[in-house]
Tab-separated table of C-alpha atoms and ligand atoms in Angstrom:
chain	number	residue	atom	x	y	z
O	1	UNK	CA	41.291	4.954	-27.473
O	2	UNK	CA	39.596	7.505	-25.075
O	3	UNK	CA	36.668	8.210	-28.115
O	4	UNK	CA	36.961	12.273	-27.050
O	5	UNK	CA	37.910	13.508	-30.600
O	6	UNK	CA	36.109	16.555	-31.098
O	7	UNK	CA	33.763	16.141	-28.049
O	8	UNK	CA	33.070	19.027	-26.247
O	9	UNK	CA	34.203	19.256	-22.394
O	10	UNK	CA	33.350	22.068	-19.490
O	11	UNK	CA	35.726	22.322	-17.156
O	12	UNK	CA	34.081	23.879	-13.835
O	13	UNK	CA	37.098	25.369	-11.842
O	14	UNK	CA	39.281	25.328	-14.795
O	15	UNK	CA	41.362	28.154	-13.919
O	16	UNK	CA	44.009	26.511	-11.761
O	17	UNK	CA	45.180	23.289	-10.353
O	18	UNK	CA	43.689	20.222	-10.406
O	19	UNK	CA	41.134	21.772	-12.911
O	20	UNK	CA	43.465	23.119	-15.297
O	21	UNK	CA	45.483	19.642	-15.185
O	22	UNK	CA	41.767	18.302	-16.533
O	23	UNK	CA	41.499	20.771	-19.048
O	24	UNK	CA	45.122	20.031	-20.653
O	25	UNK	CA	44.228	16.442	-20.682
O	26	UNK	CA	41.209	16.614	-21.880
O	27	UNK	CA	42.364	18.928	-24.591
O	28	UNK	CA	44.957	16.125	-25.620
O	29	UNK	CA	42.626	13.761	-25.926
O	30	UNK	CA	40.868	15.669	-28.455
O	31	UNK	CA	38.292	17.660	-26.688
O	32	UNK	CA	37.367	21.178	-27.376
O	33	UNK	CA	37.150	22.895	-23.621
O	34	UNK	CA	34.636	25.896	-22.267
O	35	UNK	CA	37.036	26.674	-18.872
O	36	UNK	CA	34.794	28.323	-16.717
O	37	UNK	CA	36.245	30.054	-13.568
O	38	UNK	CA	35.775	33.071	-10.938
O	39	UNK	CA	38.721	34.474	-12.032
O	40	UNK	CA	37.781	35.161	-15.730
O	41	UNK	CA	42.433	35.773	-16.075
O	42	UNK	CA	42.984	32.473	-15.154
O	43	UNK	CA	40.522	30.782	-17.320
O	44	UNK	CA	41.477	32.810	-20.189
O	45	UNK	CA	45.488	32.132	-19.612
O	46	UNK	CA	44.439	27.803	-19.924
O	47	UNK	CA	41.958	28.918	-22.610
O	48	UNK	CA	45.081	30.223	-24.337
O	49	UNK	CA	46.866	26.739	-23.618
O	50	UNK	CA	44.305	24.634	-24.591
O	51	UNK	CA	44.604	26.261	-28.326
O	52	UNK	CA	48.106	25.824	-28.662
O	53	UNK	CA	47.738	22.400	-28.463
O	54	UNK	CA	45.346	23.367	-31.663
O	55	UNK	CA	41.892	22.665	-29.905
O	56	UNK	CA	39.125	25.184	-29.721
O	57	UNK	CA	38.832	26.770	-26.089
O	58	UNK	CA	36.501	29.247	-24.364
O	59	UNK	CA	37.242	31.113	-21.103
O	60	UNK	CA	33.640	32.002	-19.160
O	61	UNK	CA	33.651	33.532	-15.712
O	62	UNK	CA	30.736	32.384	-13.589
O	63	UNK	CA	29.904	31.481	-9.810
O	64	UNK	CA	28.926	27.480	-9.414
O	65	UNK	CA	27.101	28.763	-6.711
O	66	UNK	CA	24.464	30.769	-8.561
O	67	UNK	CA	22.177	28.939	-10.627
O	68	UNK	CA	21.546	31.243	-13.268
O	69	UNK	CA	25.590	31.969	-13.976
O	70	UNK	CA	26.026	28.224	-14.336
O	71	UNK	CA	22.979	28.086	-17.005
O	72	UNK	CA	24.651	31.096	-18.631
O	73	UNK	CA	27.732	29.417	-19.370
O	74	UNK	CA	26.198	26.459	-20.544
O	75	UNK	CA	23.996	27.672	-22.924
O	76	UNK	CA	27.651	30.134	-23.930
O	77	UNK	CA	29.655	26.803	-23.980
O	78	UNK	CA	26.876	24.939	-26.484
O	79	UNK	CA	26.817	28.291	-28.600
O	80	UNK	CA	30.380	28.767	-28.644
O	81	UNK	CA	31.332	25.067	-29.058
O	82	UNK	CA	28.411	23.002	-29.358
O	83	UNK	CA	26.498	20.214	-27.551
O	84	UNK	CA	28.255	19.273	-24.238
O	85	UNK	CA	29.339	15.581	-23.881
O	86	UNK	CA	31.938	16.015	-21.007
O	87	UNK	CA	31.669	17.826	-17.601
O	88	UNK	CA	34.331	17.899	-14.989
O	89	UNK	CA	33.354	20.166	-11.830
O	90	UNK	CA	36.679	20.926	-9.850
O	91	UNK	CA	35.779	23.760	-7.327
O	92	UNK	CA	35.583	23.187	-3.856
O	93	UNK	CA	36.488	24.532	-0.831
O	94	UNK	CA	38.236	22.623	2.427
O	95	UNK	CA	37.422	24.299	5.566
O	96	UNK	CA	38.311	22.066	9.152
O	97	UNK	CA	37.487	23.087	12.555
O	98	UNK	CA	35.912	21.406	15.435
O	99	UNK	CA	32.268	20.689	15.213
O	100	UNK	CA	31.298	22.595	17.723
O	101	UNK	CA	33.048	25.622	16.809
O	102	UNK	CA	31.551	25.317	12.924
O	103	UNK	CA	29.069	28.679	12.330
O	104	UNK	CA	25.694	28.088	10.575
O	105	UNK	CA	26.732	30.812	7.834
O	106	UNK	CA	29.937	28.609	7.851
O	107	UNK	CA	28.226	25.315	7.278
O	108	UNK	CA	26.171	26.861	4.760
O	109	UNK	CA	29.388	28.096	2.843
O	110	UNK	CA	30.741	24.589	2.881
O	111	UNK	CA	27.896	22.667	1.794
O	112	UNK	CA	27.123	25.280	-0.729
O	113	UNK	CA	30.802	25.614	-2.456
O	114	UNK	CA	31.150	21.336	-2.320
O	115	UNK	CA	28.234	20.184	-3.019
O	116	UNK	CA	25.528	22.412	-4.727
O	117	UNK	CA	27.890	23.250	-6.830
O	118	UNK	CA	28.373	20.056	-8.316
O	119	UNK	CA	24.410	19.636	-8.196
O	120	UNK	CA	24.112	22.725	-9.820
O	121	UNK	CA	26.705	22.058	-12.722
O	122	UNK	CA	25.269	18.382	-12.959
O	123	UNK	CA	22.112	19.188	-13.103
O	124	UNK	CA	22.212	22.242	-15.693
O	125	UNK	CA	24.646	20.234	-18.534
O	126	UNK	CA	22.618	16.592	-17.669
O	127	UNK	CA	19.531	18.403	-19.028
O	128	UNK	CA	21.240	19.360	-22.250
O	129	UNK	CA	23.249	16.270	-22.402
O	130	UNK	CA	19.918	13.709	-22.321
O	131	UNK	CA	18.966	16.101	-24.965
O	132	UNK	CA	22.212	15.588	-27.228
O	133	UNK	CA	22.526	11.843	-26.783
O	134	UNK	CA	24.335	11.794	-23.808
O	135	UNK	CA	27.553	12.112	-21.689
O	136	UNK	CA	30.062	11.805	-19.133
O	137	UNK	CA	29.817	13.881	-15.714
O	138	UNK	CA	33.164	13.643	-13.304
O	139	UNK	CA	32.933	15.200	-9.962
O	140	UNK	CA	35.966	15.859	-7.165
O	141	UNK	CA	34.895	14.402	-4.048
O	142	UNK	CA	37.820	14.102	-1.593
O	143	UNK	CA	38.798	11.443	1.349
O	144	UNK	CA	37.763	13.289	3.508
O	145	UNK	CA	33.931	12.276	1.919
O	146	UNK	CA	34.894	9.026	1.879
O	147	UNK	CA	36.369	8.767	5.666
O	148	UNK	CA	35.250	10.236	9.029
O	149	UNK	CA	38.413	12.175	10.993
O	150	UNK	CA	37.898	15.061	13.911
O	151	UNK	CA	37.642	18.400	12.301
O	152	UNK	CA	36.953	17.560	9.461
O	153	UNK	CA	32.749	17.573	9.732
O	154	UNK	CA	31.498	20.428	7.476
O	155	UNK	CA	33.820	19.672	4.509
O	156	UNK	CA	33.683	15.881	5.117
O	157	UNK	CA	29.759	16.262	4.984
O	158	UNK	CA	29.335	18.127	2.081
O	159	UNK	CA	31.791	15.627	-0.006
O	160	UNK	CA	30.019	12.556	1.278
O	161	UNK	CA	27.199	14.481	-0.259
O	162	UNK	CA	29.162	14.541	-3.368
O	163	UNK	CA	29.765	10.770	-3.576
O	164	UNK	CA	26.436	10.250	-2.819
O	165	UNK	CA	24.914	12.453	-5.255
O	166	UNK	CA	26.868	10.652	-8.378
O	167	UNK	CA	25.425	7.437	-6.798
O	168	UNK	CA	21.998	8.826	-7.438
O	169	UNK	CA	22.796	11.006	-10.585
O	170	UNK	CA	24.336	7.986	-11.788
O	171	UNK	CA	21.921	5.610	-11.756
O	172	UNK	CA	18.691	7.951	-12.399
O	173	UNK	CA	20.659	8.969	-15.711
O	174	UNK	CA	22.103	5.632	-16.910
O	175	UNK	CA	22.283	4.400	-19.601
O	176	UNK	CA	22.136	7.902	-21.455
O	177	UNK	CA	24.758	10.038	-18.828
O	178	UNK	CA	27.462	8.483	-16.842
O	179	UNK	CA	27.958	10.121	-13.523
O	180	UNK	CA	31.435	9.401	-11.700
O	181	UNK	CA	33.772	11.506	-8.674
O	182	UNK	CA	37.348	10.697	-8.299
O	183	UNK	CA	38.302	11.294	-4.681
O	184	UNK	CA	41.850	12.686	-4.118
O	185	UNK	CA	44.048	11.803	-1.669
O	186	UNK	CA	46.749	14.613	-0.347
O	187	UNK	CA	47.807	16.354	-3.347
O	188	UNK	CA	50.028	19.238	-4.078
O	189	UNK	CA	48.507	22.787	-5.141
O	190	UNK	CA	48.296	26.248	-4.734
O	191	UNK	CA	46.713	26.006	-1.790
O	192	UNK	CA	48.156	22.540	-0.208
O	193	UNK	CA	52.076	23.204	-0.203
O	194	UNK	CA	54.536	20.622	0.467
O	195	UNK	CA	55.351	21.405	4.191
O	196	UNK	CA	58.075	19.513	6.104
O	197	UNK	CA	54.885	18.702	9.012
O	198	UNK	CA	52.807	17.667	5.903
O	199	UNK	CA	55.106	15.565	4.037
O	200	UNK	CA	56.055	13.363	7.794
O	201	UNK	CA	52.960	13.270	8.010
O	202	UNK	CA	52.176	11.485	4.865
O	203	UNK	CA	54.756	9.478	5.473
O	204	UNK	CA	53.222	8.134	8.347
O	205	UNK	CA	49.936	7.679	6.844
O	206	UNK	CA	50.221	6.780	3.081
O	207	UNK	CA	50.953	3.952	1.753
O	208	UNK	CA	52.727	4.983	-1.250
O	209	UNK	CA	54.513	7.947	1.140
O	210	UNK	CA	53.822	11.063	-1.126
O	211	UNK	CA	51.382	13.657	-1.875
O	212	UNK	CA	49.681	13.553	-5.790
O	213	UNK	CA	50.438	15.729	-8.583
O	214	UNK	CA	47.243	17.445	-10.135
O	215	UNK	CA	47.791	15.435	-13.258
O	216	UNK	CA	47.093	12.468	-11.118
O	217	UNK	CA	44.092	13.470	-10.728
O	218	UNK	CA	43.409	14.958	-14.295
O	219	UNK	CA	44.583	10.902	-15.621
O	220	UNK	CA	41.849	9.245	-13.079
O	221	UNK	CA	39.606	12.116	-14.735
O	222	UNK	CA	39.921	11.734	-18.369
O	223	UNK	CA	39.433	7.976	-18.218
O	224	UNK	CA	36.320	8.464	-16.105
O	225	UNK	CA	35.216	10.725	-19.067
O	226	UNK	CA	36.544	8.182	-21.317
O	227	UNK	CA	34.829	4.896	-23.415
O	228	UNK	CA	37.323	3.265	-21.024
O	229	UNK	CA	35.072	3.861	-18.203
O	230	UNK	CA	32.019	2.796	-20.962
O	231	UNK	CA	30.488	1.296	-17.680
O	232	UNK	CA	31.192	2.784	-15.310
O	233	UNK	CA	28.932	5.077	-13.372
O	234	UNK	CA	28.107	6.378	-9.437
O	235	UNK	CA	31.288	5.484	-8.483
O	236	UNK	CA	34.048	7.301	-6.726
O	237	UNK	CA	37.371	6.211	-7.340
O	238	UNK	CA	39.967	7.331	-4.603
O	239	UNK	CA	43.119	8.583	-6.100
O	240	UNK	CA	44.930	8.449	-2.514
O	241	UNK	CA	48.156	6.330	-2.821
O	242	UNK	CA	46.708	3.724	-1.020
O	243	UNK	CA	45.247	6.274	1.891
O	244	UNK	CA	41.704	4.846	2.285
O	245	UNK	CA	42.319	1.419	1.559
O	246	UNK	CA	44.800	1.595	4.695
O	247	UNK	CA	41.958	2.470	7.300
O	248	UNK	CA	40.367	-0.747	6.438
O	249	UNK	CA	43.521	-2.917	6.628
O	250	UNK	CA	44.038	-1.187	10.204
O	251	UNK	CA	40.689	-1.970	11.575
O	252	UNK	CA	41.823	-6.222	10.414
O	253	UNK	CA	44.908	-6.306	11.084
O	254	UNK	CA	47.041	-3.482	12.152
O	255	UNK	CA	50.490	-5.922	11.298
O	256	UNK	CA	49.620	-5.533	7.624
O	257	UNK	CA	50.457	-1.757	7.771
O	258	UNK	CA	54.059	-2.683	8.764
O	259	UNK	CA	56.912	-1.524	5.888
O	260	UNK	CA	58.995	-4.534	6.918
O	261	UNK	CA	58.924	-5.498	3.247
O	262	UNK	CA	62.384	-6.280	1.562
O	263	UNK	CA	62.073	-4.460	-1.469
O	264	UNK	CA	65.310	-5.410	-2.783
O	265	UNK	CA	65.085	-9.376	-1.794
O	266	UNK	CA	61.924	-9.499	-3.227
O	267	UNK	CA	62.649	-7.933	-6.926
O	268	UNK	CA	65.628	-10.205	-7.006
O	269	UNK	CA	63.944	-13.270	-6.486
E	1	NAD	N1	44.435	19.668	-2.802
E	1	NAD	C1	44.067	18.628	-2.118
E	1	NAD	O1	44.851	18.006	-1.401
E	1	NAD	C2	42.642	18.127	-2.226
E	1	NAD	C3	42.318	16.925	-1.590
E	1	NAD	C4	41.037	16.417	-1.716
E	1	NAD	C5	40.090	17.100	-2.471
E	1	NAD	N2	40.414	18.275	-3.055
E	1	NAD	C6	39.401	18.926	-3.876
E	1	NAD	O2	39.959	19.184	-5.142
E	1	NAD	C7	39.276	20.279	-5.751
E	1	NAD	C8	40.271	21.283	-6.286
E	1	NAD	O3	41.026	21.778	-5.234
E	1	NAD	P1	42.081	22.904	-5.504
E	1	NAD	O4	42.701	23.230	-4.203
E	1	NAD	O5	42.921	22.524	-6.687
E	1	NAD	O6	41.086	24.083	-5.900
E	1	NAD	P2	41.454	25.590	-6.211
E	1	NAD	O7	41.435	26.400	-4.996
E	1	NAD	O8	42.669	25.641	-7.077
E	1	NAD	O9	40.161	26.010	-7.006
E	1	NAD	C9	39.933	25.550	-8.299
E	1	NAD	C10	39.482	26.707	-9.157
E	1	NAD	O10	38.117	27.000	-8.837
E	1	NAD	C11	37.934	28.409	-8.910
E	1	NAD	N3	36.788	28.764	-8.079
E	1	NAD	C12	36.758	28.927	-6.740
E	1	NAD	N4	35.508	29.223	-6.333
E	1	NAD	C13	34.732	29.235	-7.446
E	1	NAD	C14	33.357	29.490	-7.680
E	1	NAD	N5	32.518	29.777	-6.683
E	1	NAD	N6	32.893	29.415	-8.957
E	1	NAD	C15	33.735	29.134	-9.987
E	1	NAD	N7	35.056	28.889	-9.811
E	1	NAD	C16	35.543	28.943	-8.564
E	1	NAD	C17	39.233	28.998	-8.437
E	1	NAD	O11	39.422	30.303	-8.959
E	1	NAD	C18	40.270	28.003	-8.973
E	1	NAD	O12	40.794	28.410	-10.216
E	1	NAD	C19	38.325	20.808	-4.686
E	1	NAD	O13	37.030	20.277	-4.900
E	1	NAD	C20	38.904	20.268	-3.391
E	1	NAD	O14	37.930	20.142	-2.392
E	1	NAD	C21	41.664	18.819	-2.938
């Protein structure tokens, strides 16, 4: 159904969270997965994973940062592996703070961590993939590229840059390399914990009144890198219970927000 048997996938960022969720899926669907990380342990420990489930894995360590470490593990993935017809780049950063207060070596950071990095990554396996008869390139944008909100300018910046980069990547490349971001709502990780502040918060603002699971994003992810998504490209999907979708149904008509919905009147009529 997905047509990944025995493609070959990098996951960018593969080490933890949201990217190992991709990597595992991916790897069901019949991928064979280069998991390239910083931390060289964690990649190896999903490597490890990934060939349980009896597909072939490879653990690199590079920075997406540095243009020659991300051409390293490419050409390592296509030795190790083989021709590269999937690319998922997770890493990214989320730094907030009032505009005014944001550093130049901060912005900098930011911009470079969100957004070169997928340029970089892109860029490096779209050369080898218009070489090899094509591909599938997913990015992780966030809301917060798809929205404006206060404190949120550097990160929100450098994502919009992200969903606007797949627009262009996406439609230079097409029809050889399809070039997607899936933009995730609130969702639960190392690094985004499950507070009581965050979770009324939520609440408040989500429609479907939860944070994600990783593997929610990883599902919106492997059918983006799917024949599903045959044609589909330079889009971002949100993956936001609803979050984005509200903003616009606010500025119409702020009644249609209300939760004044019967649940249990309508499902029994
Ligand atoms: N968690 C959320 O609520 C949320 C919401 C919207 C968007 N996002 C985006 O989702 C993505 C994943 O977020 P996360 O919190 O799961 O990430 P994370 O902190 O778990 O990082 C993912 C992996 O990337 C690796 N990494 C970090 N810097 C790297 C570098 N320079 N080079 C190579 N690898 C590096 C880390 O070691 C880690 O294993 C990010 O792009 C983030 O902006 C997250």
């Amino acid at each position: 159904m997905f047509g990944l048997i025995d493609k070959v996938a990098i996951v960018w960022g593969g080490g933890s969270g949201m990217g190992e969720a991709t990597a595992l899926r991916l790897a069901r669907a019949g991928c064979d997965v280069a998991v390239v990380d910083l931390d060289i342990a964690l990649a190896e420990a999903v490597a490890a994973k990934i060939s349980a489930l009896g597909r072939r894995a490879i653990a690199l360590a590079a920075n997406v940062t540095d243009e020659q470490q991300v051409d390293r593990a490419v050409a390592e993935t296509e030795s190790g592996l083989g021709p590269i017809g999937v690319m998922v780049t997770v890493v990214g950063m989320a730094g907030f703070g009032p505009v005014l207060d944001i550093t130049s070596e901060q912005w900098d950071r930011e911009q470079s961590i969100n957004l070169k990095s997928v340029f970089l990554t892109a860029k490096s396996v779209a050369r080898t993939m218009v070489r090899n008869g094509g591909g599938a390139i997913t990015a992780i944008c966030s809301v917060s590229g798809l929205t404006s909100a206060p404190r949120h300018a550097s990160y929100g910046a450098a994502k919009a840059g992200v969903a606007h980069l797949v627009r262009s990547m996406g439609a230079e490349l097409a029809p050889r390399i399809r070039v997607n971001a899936v933009a995730p709502g609130t969702i639960e990780t190392q690094r985004v914990k499950a507070t009581e502040e965050r979770i009324a918060a939520i609440e408040r603002r989500v429609p479907m009144a939860r944070m994600g699971s990783v593997d929610e994003i990883a599902k919106a992810v492997l059918f983006l890198s799917s024949d599903l998504a045959s044609f589909v490209t330079g889009q971002t999907l949100a993956v936001d219970g609803g979050w984005t979708s509200q903003f616009l149904m606010d500025a119409h008509d702020s009644s249609s927000t209300d939760k004044d919905i019967d649940w249990e009147k309508v499902s029994n009529t």
